Short mmCIF file of C-alpha atoms (C1' of nucleotides) in Angstrom, two decimals:
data_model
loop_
_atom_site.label_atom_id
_atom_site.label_comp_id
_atom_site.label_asym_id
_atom_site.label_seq_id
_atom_site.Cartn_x
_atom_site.Cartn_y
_atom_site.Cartn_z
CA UNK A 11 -6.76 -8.62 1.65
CA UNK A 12 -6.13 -5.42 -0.11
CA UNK A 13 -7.84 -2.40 -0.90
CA UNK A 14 -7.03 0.68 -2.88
CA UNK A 15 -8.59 4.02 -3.33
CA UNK A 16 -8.56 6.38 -6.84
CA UNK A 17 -9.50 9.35 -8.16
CA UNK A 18 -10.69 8.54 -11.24
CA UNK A 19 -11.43 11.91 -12.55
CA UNK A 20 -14.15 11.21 -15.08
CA UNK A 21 -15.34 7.69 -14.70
CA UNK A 22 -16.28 7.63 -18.28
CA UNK A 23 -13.27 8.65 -19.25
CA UNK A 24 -10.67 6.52 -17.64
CA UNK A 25 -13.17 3.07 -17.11
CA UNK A 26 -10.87 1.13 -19.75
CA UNK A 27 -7.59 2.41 -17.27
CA UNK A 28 -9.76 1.02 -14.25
CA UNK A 29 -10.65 -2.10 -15.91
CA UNK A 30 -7.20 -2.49 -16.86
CA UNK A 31 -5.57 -1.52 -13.14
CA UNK A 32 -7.85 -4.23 -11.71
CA UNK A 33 -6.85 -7.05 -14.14
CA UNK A 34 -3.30 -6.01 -12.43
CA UNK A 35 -3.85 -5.50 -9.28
CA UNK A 36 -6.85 -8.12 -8.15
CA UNK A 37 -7.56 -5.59 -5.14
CA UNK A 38 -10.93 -6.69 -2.89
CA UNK A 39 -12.44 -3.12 -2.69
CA UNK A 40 -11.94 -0.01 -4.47
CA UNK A 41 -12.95 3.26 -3.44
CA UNK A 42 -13.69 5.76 -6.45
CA UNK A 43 -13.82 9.17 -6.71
CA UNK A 44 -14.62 12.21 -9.11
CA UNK A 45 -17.34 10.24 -11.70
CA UNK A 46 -18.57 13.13 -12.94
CA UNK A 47 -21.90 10.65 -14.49
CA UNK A 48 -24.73 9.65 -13.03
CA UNK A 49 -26.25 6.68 -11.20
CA UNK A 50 -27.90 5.66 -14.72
CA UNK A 51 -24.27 6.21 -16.56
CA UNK A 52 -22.43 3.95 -14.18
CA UNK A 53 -20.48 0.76 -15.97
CA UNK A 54 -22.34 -1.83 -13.99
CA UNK A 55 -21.92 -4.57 -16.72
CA UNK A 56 -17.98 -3.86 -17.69
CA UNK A 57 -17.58 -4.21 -13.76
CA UNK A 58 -19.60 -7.20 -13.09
CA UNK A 59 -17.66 -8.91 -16.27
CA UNK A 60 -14.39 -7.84 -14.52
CA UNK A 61 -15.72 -10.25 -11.60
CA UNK A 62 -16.92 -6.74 -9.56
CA UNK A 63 -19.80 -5.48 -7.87
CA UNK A 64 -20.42 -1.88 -7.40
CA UNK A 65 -22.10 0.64 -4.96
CA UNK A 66 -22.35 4.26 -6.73
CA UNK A 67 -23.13 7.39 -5.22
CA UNK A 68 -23.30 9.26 -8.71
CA UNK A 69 -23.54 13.05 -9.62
CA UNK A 70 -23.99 14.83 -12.74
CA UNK A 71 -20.63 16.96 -14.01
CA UNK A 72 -19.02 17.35 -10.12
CA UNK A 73 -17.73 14.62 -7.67
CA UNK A 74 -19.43 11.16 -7.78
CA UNK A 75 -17.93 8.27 -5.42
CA UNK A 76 -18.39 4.31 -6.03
CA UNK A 77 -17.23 1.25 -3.99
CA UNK A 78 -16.16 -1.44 -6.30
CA UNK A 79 -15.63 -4.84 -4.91
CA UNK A 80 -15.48 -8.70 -5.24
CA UNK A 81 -18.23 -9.31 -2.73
CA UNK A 82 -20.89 -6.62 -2.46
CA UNK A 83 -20.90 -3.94 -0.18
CA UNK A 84 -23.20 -4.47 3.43
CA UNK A 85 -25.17 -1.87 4.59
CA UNK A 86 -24.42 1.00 2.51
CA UNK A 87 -24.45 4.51 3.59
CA UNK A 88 -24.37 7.32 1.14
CA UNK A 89 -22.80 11.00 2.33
CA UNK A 90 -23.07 11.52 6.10
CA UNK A 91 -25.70 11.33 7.97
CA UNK A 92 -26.34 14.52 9.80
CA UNK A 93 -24.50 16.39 7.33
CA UNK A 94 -27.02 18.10 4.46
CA UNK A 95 -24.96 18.14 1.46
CA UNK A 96 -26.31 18.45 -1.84
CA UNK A 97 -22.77 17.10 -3.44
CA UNK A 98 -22.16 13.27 -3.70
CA UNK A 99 -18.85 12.73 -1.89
CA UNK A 100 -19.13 9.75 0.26
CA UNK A 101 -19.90 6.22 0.76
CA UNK A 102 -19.36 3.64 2.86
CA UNK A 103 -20.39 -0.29 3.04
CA UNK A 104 -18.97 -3.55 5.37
CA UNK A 105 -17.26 -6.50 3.94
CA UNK A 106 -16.00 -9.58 5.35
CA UNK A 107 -12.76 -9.15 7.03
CA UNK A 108 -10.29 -11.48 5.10
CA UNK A 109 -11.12 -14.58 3.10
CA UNK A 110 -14.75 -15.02 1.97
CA UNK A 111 -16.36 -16.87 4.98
CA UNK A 112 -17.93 -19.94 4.03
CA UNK A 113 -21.83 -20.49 4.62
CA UNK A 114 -22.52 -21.81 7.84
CA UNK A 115 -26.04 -20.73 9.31
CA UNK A 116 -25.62 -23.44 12.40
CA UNK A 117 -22.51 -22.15 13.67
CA UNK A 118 -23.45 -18.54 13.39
CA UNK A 119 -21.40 -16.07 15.70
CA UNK A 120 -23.38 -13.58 17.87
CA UNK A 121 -21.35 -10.74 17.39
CA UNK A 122 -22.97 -8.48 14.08
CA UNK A 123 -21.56 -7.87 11.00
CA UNK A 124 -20.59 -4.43 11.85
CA UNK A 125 -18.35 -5.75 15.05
CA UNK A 126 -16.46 -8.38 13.12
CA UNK A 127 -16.05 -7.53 9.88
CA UNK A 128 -15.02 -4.65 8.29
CA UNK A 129 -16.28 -0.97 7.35
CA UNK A 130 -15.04 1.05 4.24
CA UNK A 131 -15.55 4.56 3.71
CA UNK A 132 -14.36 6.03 0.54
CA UNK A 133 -14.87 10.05 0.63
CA UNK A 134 -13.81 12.89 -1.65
CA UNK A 135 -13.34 15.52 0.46
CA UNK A 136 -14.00 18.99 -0.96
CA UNK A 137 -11.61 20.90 -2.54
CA UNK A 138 -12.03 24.22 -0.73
CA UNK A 139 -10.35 26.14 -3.96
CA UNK A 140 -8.90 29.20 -1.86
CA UNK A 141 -8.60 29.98 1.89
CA UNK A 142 -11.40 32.42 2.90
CA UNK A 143 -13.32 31.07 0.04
CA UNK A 144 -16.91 30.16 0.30
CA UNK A 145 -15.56 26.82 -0.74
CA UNK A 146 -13.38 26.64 1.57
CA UNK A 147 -15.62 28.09 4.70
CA UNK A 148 -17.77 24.66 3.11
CA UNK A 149 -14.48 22.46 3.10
CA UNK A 150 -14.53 23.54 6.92
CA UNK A 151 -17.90 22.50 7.80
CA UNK A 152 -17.93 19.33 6.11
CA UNK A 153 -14.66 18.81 7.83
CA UNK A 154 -16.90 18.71 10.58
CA UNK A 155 -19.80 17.29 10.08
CA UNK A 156 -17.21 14.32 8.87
CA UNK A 157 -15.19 14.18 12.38
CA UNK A 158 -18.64 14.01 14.52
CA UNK A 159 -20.50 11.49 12.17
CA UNK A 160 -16.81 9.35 12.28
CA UNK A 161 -16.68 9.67 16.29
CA UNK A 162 -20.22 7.75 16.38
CA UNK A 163 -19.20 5.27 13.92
CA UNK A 164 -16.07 4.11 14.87
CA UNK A 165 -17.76 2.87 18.32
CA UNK A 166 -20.17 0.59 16.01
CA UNK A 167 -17.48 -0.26 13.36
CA UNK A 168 -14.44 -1.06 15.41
CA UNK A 169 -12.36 -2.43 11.81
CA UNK A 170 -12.83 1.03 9.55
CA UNK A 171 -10.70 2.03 6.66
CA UNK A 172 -11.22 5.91 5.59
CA UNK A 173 -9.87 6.31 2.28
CA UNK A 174 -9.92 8.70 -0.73
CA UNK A 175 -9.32 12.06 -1.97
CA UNK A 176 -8.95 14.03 0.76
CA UNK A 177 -7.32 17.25 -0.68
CA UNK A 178 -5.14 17.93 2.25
CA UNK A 179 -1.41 17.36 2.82
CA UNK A 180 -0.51 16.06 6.46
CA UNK A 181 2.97 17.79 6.28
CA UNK A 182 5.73 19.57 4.21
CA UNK A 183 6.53 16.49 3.91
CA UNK A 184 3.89 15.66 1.38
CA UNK A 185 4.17 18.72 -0.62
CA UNK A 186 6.74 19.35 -3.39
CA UNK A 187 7.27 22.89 -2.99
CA UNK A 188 6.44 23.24 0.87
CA UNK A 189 7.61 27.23 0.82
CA UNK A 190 5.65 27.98 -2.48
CA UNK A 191 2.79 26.53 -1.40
CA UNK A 192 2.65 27.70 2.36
CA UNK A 193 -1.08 28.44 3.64
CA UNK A 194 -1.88 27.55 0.18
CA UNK A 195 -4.83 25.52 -0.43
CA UNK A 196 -4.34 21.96 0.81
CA UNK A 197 -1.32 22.77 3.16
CA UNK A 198 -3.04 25.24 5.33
CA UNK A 199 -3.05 24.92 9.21
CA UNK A 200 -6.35 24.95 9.08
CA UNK A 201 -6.75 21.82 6.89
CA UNK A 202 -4.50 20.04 8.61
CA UNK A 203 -5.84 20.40 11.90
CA UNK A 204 -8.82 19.22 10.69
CA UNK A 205 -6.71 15.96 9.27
CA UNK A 206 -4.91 15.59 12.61
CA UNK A 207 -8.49 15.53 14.58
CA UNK A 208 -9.31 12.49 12.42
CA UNK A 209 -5.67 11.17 13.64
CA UNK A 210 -7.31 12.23 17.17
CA UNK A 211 -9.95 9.67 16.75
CA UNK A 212 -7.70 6.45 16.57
CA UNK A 213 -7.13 6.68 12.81
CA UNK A 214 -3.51 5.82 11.50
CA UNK A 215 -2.16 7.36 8.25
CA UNK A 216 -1.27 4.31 6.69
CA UNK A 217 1.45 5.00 4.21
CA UNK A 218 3.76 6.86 7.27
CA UNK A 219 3.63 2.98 8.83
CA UNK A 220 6.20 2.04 6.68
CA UNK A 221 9.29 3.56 5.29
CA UNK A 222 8.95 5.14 2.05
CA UNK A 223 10.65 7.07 -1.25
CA UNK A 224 11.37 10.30 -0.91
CA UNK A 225 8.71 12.64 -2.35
CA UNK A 226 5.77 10.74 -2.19
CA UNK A 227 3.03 11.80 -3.87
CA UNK A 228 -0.71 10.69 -5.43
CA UNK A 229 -1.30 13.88 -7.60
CA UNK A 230 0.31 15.76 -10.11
CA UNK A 231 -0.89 18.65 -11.96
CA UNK A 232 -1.58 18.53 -15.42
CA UNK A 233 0.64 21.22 -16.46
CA UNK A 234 4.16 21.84 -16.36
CA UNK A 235 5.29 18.46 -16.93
CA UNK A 236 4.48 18.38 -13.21
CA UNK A 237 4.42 14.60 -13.21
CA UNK A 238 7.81 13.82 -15.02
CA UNK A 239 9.08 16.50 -12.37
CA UNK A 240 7.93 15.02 -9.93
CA UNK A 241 6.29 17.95 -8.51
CA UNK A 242 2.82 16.55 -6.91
CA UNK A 243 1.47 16.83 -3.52
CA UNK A 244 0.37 13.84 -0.92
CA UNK A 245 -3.34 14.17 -0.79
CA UNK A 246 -4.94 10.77 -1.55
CA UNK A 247 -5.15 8.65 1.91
CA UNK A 248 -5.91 5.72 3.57
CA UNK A 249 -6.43 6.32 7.52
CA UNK A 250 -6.76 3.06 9.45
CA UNK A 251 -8.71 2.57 13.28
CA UNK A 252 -6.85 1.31 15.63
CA UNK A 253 -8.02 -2.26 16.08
CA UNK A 254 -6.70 -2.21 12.13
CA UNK A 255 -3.67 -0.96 12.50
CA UNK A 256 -1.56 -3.80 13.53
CA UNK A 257 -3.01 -5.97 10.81
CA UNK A 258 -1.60 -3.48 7.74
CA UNK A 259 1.38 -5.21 6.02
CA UNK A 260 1.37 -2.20 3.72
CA UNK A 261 0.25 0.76 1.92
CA UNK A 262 2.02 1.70 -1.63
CA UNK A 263 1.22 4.78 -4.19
CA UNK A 264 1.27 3.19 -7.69
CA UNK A 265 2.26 5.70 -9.64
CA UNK A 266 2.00 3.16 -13.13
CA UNK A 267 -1.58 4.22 -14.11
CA UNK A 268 -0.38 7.97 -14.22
CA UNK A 269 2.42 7.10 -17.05
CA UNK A 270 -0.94 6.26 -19.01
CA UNK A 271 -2.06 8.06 -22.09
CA UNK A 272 -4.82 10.89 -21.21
CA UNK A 273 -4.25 9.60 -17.19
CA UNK A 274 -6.41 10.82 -14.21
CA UNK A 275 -4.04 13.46 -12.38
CA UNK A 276 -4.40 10.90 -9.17
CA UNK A 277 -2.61 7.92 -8.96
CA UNK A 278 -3.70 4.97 -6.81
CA UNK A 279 -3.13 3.84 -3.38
CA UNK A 280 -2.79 0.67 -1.95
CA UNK A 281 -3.50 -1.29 1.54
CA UNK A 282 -2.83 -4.52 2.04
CA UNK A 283 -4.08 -6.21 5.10
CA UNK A 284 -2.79 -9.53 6.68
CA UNK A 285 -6.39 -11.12 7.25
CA UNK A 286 -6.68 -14.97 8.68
"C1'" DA B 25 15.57 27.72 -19.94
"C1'" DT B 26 10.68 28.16 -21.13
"C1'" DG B 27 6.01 27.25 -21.53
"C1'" DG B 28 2.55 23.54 -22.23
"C1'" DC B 29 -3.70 21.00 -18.53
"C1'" DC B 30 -8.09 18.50 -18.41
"C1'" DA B 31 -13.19 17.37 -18.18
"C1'" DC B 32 -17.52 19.10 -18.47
"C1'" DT B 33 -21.41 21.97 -20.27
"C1'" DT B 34 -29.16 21.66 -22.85
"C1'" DG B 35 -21.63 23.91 -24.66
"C1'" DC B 36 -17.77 26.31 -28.67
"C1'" DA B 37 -16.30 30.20 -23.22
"C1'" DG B 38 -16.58 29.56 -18.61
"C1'" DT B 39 -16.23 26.79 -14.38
"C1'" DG B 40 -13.95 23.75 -11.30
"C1'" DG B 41 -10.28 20.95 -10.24
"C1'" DA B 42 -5.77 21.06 -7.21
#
DNA sequence: ATGGCCACTTGCAGTGGA
């Protein structure tokens, strides 16, 4: 089973690079973020003809997150709950842990959905533009209004996968120019203690399970040749619970759909999962 | 070596992204 996360960066603008990624990569559920359109505007039809269903969470000019998949999403939540937000950055749904179950209502088990199978949340986590910021004093708070809502639902969703944009670097190690970007936005201590209380909570950063290249990254600026450089920053991620963890065979950056023409500044990451 | 971004807006300059 695999899954994969993307900041799109204008849905309307890259669906024909989306279309095209999935052709390639046949991935079970993928988390989208940075629409810009609206519920109305979403690509229902080019999905469903792709063989996907969707779950969007749209918003007009800013953010927007969708959950597309080959089974449709269970359950879904939009933002979180206890958190007032007027910005669409989250949304989660369950699936069916591995293979497609087959239809069997006389040999149903008594554990729920939300026990046995498994819960997605795909988030784009604000930017927080500058530290001190207003932004960023928001980036904070919905920092925590994510960690509480994530405490309650990991003790109801046992199998959860947190991916997306989450505009914070765990490390130097995720950061091309660690000394020119100290206490800059996205490598601040403040940032990533917030990222290391989600670690706190049983969730696994699932691209440090396995050995990787040098200088991995998921975003590159726009300017500056930054991509072709290679100067980027670590920021897209897929956190795994720990009832998860053992089952991840691996977790990959594809960095192919950012050698596109007119590309989204993110590049794709993978999980794959070794389901029964 | 150096500079060069991109998407969106009741739009043609300003905001936000990261």
């Amino acid at each position: 089973m695999k899954l994969a996360t993307w900041n799109v960066n204008s849905l309307t603008v890259r669906l024909p690079q989306v279309l095209d990624w999935l052709q390639a990569n046949p991935v079970d559920v993928l988390a989208l973020q940075e629409l810009k359109l609206t519920d109305d505007k979403f690509p229902h039809e080019a999905f469903a003809q792709a063989g996907y269903t969707a779950q969007c969470f749209g918003q007009k000019t800013y953010n927007g997150v969708a959950l597309i998949s080959r089974t449709p999403a269970l359950d879904v939540v939009k933002n979180i709950p206890g958190f007032d937000d007027d910005m669409a950055r989250v949304i989660s749904g369950s699936f069916p842990l591995g293979e497609t179950p087959v239809e069997n209502s006389t040999n149903e088990s008594t554990l729920p959905l939300s026990n046995k199978g498994l819960r997605v949340i795909g988030a784009y986590f604000p930017n927080g533009q500058e530290p001190g910021s207003d932004k960023f004093e928001y980036k904070m708070a919905w920092l925590d209004g994510l960690r509480a809502w994530l405490r309650q639902e990991l003790l109801t969703h046992p199998n959860l996968v947190l991916m997306g944009d989450f505009n914070i670097t765990f490390d130097d190690a995720d950061v091309w120019d660690p000394e020119g970007m100290r206490d800059q936005i996205h490598c601040t201590d403040e940032e990533r203690y917030h990222l290391q209380a989600l670690v706190a909570l049983g969730l696994s950063d699932a691209h440090r399970l396995f050995p990787q290249p040098a200088k991995s990254y998921s975003w590159w600026d726009y300017r500056d040749m930054a991509f072709r450089r290679n100067r980027g920053l670590r920021i897209d991620h897929i956190l795994v619970s720990r009832a998860l963890k053992p089952l991840v065979s691996a977790c990959q950056i594809d960095k192919t759909p950012r050698k596109n023409e007119r590309p989204s500044d993110h590049a794709p990451v993978v999980l794959s999962l070794d389901t029964p």
